[in-house]
Amino acid sequence: MTRTLRASASACSNIALIKYWGKRDFEWNIPLNDSVSMTLSEAVTTTTVEWDPELKQDEIYLGGERVLDQRGLRVSRYLDRIREQYYRMHARVASVNSFPAGTGIASSASGFAALGLAAIAALGEGLPDEVEMTRWARRGSGSACRSIQAGFVEWVGGDDDASSVSRQLASPDHWDLRDFVVVLSRAPKAISSSEGHRIAARHPFMAARQEHLAARMLAVKGALANRDMATLGALVEHEAMEVQAIMMSGEPSALYLQGETIRLIHALRSWREDEGLPVWFTLDAGPNLHVLCEGSHALAVRRKLEAAAPRAELLENRPGPAATVHDDHLL
Amino acid sequence: MTRTLRASASACSNIALIKYWGKRDFEWNIPLNDSVSMTLSEAVTTTTVEWDPELKQDEIYLGGERVLDQRGLRVSRYLDRIREQYYRMHARVASVNSFPAGTGIASSASGFAALGLAAIAALGEGLPDEVEMTRWARRGSGSACRSIQAGFVEWVGGDDDASSVSRQLASPDHWDLRDFVVVLSRAPKAISSSEGHRIAARHPFMAARQEHLAARMLAVKGALANRDMATLGALVEHEAMEVQAIMMSGEPSALYLQGETIRLIHALRSWREDEGLPVWFTLDAGPNLHVLCEGSHALAVRRKLEAAAPRAELLENRPGPAATVHDDHLL
């Protein structure tokens, strides 16, 4: 047998406009609610997987270094799922991110989208359809399913593994929306996203949140359809504050916001409300601000951000492409 | 008629351990829930009221200056309530605070407790009983009812003007608890407390908050009774985060926290969790941190705060005395 069971894939991370926070099923990453995201053009993970019958165990390389810790174990557990369904051999996996580690960009989203795609492509038996690929990505990390499709994506939360899938709402050329990631801190999170999902699931405000989310989802989709920035911005900012509110008032309290985050939020609201600059923000489970505007205001927003946070790194994203298999192998 | 209808009174502000946020009745300041506070020894308002049949209108002096704006109008509207029940003459009112304006200390609490007491005492017909005095204070500003009694106070929210009263839980000598007000900003609030109460009343999380507040109230009273700082601190901090969460995720969003507030919260949690210093915090509708500890740790906490926020003013409070009538007249 000389056929090489190797393939490479790339996938972009994504920023949630309606958030995934709280799971109903931890084995299959079934969320409490539907969510919506924009795929991030400049936050790309590239991964090569090589299945090798000679290997006695998986070999995982992240950013060029072999990892034997929790991160490697998580990749191997994911490969176990693929092995259950396909072959029973081990794999060599190499993965690199286009963006620096610890920036608060969800590397598990781009990471598991690229890993799932490369691992299945490497089997050489053809890829499952796009919907099934979103299932495979989600099994690795919930939000990874939103990194399979390009542009603007909806994750239909569903009830179980079969029904929890993502689908494209609009392609990248639908709307020139920009997402500036303002990297304020690279310190590791005091409370992991995994633990955060558990705290959220038992949070006393979660039931009320679920009750109004369906209306907010519809409104966000309407604003996306109409390219209505003011409506989208207000909805997305409110959503971000609501999820941060749940994080910080849980037991234990997860205060992902840093002083600099709050300082910039006040500054951004003042640019919008006092100076008329059409700019909004969202946040993930971390301190780094995601600043949203239309392409026509991107230069003005960039200048404001550079002046207000001169030491912060800025990563400017457009609606990104779909995850793809390609021949630029890392192994 | 030569009898002078004049009296003076002083009252301390208070810091809520369980918060008053959200009203069920705006005319009578009936809150959505019961609350608990500590009276603040170093945040005192002194007020003199002189009813004068010669006056054609009220004359209001705050901090030595005659005021003709909204603040004066609020005092006059309050005097109207007293006039409805007692006399129909106007008054000269002078009031000073022992603490600087705009520090985020609730001057309306100490202010209306002192004003109510002085205004009724000045009528020369004897004072109503203590419970009725808490009603009079609350009619001016809800939390003012908690400034009538010394030490640790509970405001029984009630359903109407008759049932909404405060009562003492413990006297100041029950427990040497300290409250450091860390004055981080004196900027006026972007959203007034009054508006905040309206936003809170329609907030989707408020019903869930009300459901668990009874249990939290009982736990706080138990911790006060037992002088159990770790239990009280955890409850009070969780309560503060929950109310800030509701404020920032309302429509509109009231983000009272500043960058410096969040920076100090992270620092304080690190003192406690990494260094073992038994210190907790609470917050009001503003950016200034209230730092809580027992007297035995007050010096260590003061030094930490001075090092972490060298430019912030510190106001160290003990459980304060009851509101009193006295003869140090301002008029």
Short mmCIF file of C-alpha atoms in Angstrom, two decimals, chain A residues 1 16 40 61 92 102 117 124 136 181 184 272 299 306:
data_model
loop_
_atom_site.label_atom_id
_atom_site.label_comp_id
_atom_site.label_asym_id
_atom_site.label_seq_id
_atom_site.Cartn_x
_atom_site.Cartn_y
_atom_site.Cartn_z
CA MET A 1 0.00 0.00 0.00
CA ALA A 16 -20.63 35.41 16.51
CA LEU A 40 -13.24 36.10 9.45
CA TYR A 61 2.21 19.52 15.85
CA ARG A 92 0.24 12.82 12.04
CA GLY A 102 -3.83 33.94 22.65
CA LEU A 117 -12.01 18.64 6.73
CA GLY A 124 -9.32 9.54 0.19
CA TRP A 136 -18.03 17.01 11.90
CA VAL A 181 -10.12 42.55 16.37
CA LEU A 184 -5.87 44.17 24.26
CA ARG A 272 -20.87 56.89 17.66
CA LEU A 299 -10.31 53.74 7.46
CA GLU A 306 -4.99 53.34 16.51
#
